[in-house]
Coordinates of N, CA, C and O in Angstrom, one line a residue:
M158 N 55.6 -8.2 -0.5 CA 56.4 -7.8 -0.1 C 57.0 -8.7 1.4 O 56.7 -8.1 2.4
E159 N 58.0 -8.8 0.9 CA 58.9 -9.7 2.3 C 59.7 -8.8 3.2 O 60.4 -7.5 2.6
C160 N 59.8 -9.1 4.3 CA 60.7 -8.1 5.2 C 62.2 -8.9 4.8 O 62.8 -9.5 4.5
C161 N 62.7 -7.6 5.1 CA 64.3 -7.5 4.6 C 65.0 -7.8 5.8 O 66.4 -8.4 5.7
N162 N 64.7 -8.5 6.8 CA 65.3 -8.7 8.3 C 65.2 -10.2 8.5 O 65.2 -10.8 9.1
V163 N 65.5 -10.9 7.3 CA 65.8 -12.0 7.1 C 67.2 -12.8 7.4 O 68.1 -12.5 6.9
I164 N 67.2 -13.7 8.5 CA 68.3 -14.3 9.1 C 69.1 -15.6 8.3 O 68.4 -16.3 8.2
S165 N 70.1 -15.6 7.8 CA 70.6 -16.7 7.1 C 70.9 -18.0 7.9 O 70.9 -17.6 9.2
D166 N 70.9 -19.1 7.8 CA 71.0 -20.1 8.4 C 72.7 -20.4 9.0 O 72.9 -20.4 10.5
D167 N 73.3 -19.6 8.1 CA 75.2 -19.1 8.9 C 74.8 -18.4 10.1 O 75.7 -18.7 11.3
E168 N 74.3 -17.4 10.1 CA 74.0 -16.2 11.2 C 73.4 -17.0 12.4 O 73.8 -16.9 13.5
I169 N 72.3 -17.9 12.1 CA 71.6 -18.6 13.2 C 72.8 -19.3 13.8 O 73.0 -19.8 14.9
K170 N 73.7 -20.0 13.1 CA 74.6 -21.0 13.7 C 75.7 -20.5 14.5 O 75.9 -20.7 15.1
N171 N 76.0 -19.0 13.7 CA 77.0 -18.4 14.7 C 76.7 -17.8 16.1 O 77.5 -17.9 16.9
L172 N 75.4 -17.6 15.8 CA 74.7 -16.9 17.5 C 74.8 -18.3 18.1 O 75.0 -18.0 19.3
R173 N 74.2 -19.4 17.5 CA 74.2 -20.4 18.5 C 75.7 -20.8 19.0 O 75.8 -21.4 20.2
D174 N 76.6 -20.9 18.5 CA 77.9 -21.4 18.6 C 78.5 -20.0 19.8 O 78.8 -20.8 20.8
E175 N 78.1 -19.0 19.6 CA 78.3 -17.9 20.3 C 78.2 -18.0 21.6 O 78.3 -17.8 22.8
M176 N 76.4 -18.3 21.8 CA 76.0 -18.5 23.0 C 76.4 -19.7 23.9 O 76.6 -19.8 25.0
L177 N 76.8 -21.0 23.3 CA 77.5 -22.2 23.8 C 78.6 -21.5 24.2 O 79.1 -21.8 25.5
I178 N 79.6 -21.1 23.7 CA 80.7 -20.5 24.6 C 80.4 -19.7 25.5 O 81.0 -19.5 26.7
C179 N 79.3 -18.5 25.3 CA 79.1 -17.7 26.6 C 78.6 -18.7 27.9 O 78.9 -18.5 28.8
K180 N 77.8 -19.5 27.4 CA 77.5 -20.6 28.6 C 78.3 -21.1 29.3 O 78.7 -21.5 30.4
K181 N 79.3 -22.0 28.5 CA 80.4 -22.4 28.9 C 81.2 -21.5 29.8 O 82.0 -21.6 30.9
D182 N 81.6 -20.4 29.2 CA 82.4 -19.3 30.2 C 81.7 -19.0 31.4 O 82.1 -18.9 32.5
Y183 N 80.4 -18.8 31.3 CA 79.5 -18.7 32.4 C 79.8 -19.9 33.7 O 79.9 -19.3 34.7
W184 N 79.6 -21.2 33.4 CA 79.7 -21.9 34.1 C 81.5 -22.3 34.7 O 81.5 -22.6 36.1
K185 N 82.3 -21.9 33.9 CA 83.7 -21.7 34.4 C 83.8 -20.7 35.6 O 84.0 -20.9 36.7
I186 N 83.3 -19.4 35.1 CA 83.2 -18.5 35.9 C 82.1 -18.8 37.4 O 82.9 -18.5 38.2
K187 N 81.2 -19.3 37.4 CA 80.4 -19.5 38.4 C 81.1 -20.5 39.3 O 81.0 -20.5 40.3
G188 N 81.9 -21.3 38.7 CA 82.3 -22.5 39.7 C 83.7 -21.9 40.3 O 83.9 -22.0 41.6
R189 N 84.2 -21.3 39.3 CA 85.3 -20.1 40.0 C 85.0 -19.7 41.2 O 85.9 -19.1 42.5
I190 N 83.7 -18.6 41.1 CA 83.4 -18.0 42.1 C 82.6 -18.7 43.4 O 83.3 -18.6 44.8
E191 N 82.3 -20.2 43.2 CA 81.6 -20.6 44.3 C 83.0 -21.4 45.0 O 83.1 -21.3 46.2
E192 N 84.5 -21.6 44.2 CA 85.7 -22.1 44.9 C 86.2 -20.7 45.8 O 86.6 -21.4 46.9
L193 N 86.1 -19.6 45.3 CA 86.2 -18.4 46.2 C 85.9 -18.2 47.2 O 85.9 -18.0 48.3
D194 N 84.3 -18.5 47.2 CA 83.5 -18.2 48.4 C 83.9 -19.1 49.4 O 84.2 -18.9 50.8
E195 N 84.2 -20.4 49.1 CA 84.2 -21.7 49.8 C 85.9 -21.5 50.5 O 85.9 -21.5 51.5
R196 N 87.0 -20.9 49.8 CA 88.0 -20.4 50.4 C 87.9 -19.4 51.2 O 88.7 -19.3 52.4
E197 N 87.4 -18.6 50.9 CA 87.1 -17.1 51.9 C 86.6 -17.7 53.0 O 86.9 -17.1 54.5
E198 N 85.3 -18.6 53.0 CA 84.9 -19.3 54.4 C 86.1 -19.6 55.3 O 85.9 -19.8 56.3
N199 N 86.8 -20.7 54.6 CA 87.7 -21.3 55.4 C 88.9 -19.9 55.8 O 89.1 -20.5 57.0
L200 N 89.2 -18.9 55.1 CA 90.0 -18.5 55.8 C 89.6 -17.4 57.0 O 90.4 -17.3 58.0
K201 N 88.3 -17.1 57.0 CA 87.5 -16.5 57.8 C 87.7 -17.4 59.5 O 87.9 -17.2 60.0
K202 N 87.5 -19.0 58.6 CA 87.4 -19.6 60.1 C 89.0 -19.8 60.8 O 88.9 -20.0 61.9
E203 N 90.0 -19.8 59.5 CA 91.4 -19.5 60.0 C 91.8 -18.6 61.0 O 92.1 -18.8 62.1
L204 N 91.4 -17.2 60.5 CA 91.3 -16.2 60.8 C 90.8 -16.3 62.5 O 91.5 -15.5 63.5
E205 N 89.6 -16.8 62.9 CA 89.2 -16.6 64.1 C 89.7 -17.4 64.9 O 89.8 -17.1 66.1
R206 N 90.3 -18.5 64.4 CA 91.0 -19.6 65.3 C 92.6 -18.8 65.5 O 93.0 -19.0 66.5
V207 N 93.1 -18.1 64.6 CA 94.4 -17.3 65.0 C 94.0 -16.4 65.8 O 94.6 -15.8 66.7
R208 N 93.3 -15.5 66.0 CA 92.6 -14.7 66.9 C 92.2 -15.2 68.2 O 92.7 -14.9 69.4
D209 N 91.7 -16.5 68.2 CA 91.6 -17.1 69.7 C 92.8 -17.5 70.4 O 93.3 -17.4 71.4
H210 N 93.7 -17.8 69.5 CA 94.8 -18.3 70.2 C 95.8 -17.1 70.6 O 96.6 -17.3 71.3
L211 N 95.5 -16.0 69.5 CA 96.2 -14.9 70.3 C 95.7 -14.2 71.1 O 96.8 -13.8 72.1
S212 N 94.7 -14.3 71.8 CA 93.9 -14.0 72.7 C 94.1 -14.7 73.9 O 94.8 -14.2 74.9
Y213 N 94.4 -16.3 73.7 CA 95.2 -16.8 74.8 C 96.6 -16.6 75.0 O 96.6 -16.4 76.4
Y214 N 97.3 -16.5 74.3 CA 99.0 -16.3 74.6 C 98.8 -14.6 75.0 O 99.8 -14.7 76.1
R215 N 98.0 -14.1 74.4 CA 98.0 -12.7 75.5 C 98.1 -12.6 76.6 O 98.5 -12.0 77.6
S216 N 96.7 -13.5 76.8 CA 96.3 -13.7 78.4 C 97.6 -14.3 79.1 O 97.6 -14.0 80.1
L217 N 97.8 -15.1 78.8 CA 99.3 -16.3 79.2 C 100.6 -15.4 79.5 O 101.0 -15.2 80.4
V218 N 100.9 -14.2 79.0 CA 102.2 -13.5 78.7 C 101.2 -12.6 80.1 O 102.4 -12.1 80.8
S219 N 100.4 -11.8 80.0 CA 99.9 -10.9 81.1 C 100.1 -11.8 82.3 O 100.7 -11.0 83.0
D220 N 99.6 -12.8 82.3 CA 99.6 -13.7 83.9 C 100.9 -13.9 83.9 O 101.1 -13.7 85.2
M221 N 102.0 -14.4 83.1 CA 103.4 -14.5 83.5 C 103.9 -13.4 83.8 O 104.8 -13.3 85.2
K222 N 103.8 -12.1 83.3 CA 104.4 -10.8 83.8 C 103.7 -10.4 85.2 O 104.5 -10.1 85.9
K223 N 102.5 -10.6 85.5 CA 102.1 -10.5 86.9 C 102.6 -11.2 88.0 O 103.2 -10.7 88.7
K224 N 103.1 -12.1 87.5 CA 103.5 -13.3 88.5 C 104.7 -13.0 88.8 O 105.7 -12.9 89.8
M225 N 105.5 -12.6 87.7 CA 107.0 -12.3 87.6 C 107.0 -10.8 88.7 O 108.0 -10.7 89.2
Q226 N 105.9 -10.0 88.4 CA 106.2 -8.9 89.0 C 106.2 -8.9 90.9 O 106.6 -8.6 91.7
R227 N 105.5 -10.1 90.9 CA 105.0 -10.5 92.4 C 106.2 -11.1 92.9 O 106.1 -11.4 94.0
G228 N 107.3 -11.6 92.3 CA 108.7 -12.2 92.8 C 108.9 -13.2 92.5 O 109.9 -14.0 93.0
K229 N 108.1 -14.2 91.7 CA 108.4 -15.3 90.8 C 109.6 -15.1 90.2 O 109.5 -14.5 89.3
T230 N 110.1 -16.3 90.2 CA 111.5 -16.6 89.0 C 110.7 -17.0 87.5 O 109.7 -17.6 87.9
A231 N 111.3 -16.5 86.8 CA 110.8 -17.0 85.4 C 110.9 -18.5 85.5 O 109.9 -19.0 85.0
T232 N 111.6 -19.5 85.9 CA 111.6 -20.5 85.8 C 110.2 -21.1 86.4 O 109.9 -22.5 86.1
E233 N 110.1 -20.8 87.7 CA 108.6 -21.2 87.9 C 107.5 -20.9 87.1 O 106.4 -21.6 87.2
V234 N 107.2 -19.8 86.8 CA 106.2 -19.8 85.5 C 106.3 -20.7 84.4 O 105.4 -21.5 84.1
F235 N 107.8 -20.9 83.8 CA 107.9 -21.8 83.1 C 107.7 -23.1 83.3 O 107.2 -24.2 82.6
D236 N 107.7 -23.6 84.7 CA 107.6 -25.1 85.0 C 105.9 -25.2 85.1 O 105.8 -26.5 84.8
R237 N 105.3 -24.5 85.0 CA 103.7 -24.7 85.3 C 103.2 -24.8 84.1 O 102.4 -25.4 83.9
L238 N 103.6 -24.4 82.7 CA 103.6 -24.4 81.8 C 103.8 -26.1 81.4 O 103.1 -26.7 80.8

C-alpha cells in the first residue's frame, strides 16, 4: 500500500517559487537594514559633532558674559572673535 502523502510536481514547483520569492524579499530587507544601520551610525556621528559645537558655543557665550560683567564692552568681546 502506497503512502497518501504524495506531492505533485505542480506543488513542488509552487513551493520552490514561493521559496525564491521569500529569498528575494529576505535580501531586500537585509539590504535595507544595512542601509538603515549605516544611516544610524552617520546620524550618531553628526549628533556628536553638534554636541561638541554646542558645548563650544555655550562655553564661548559663558566667557563673553563673564567679560561683559567685568566691564568690557560688547564690541571688545566681538573684536576678539
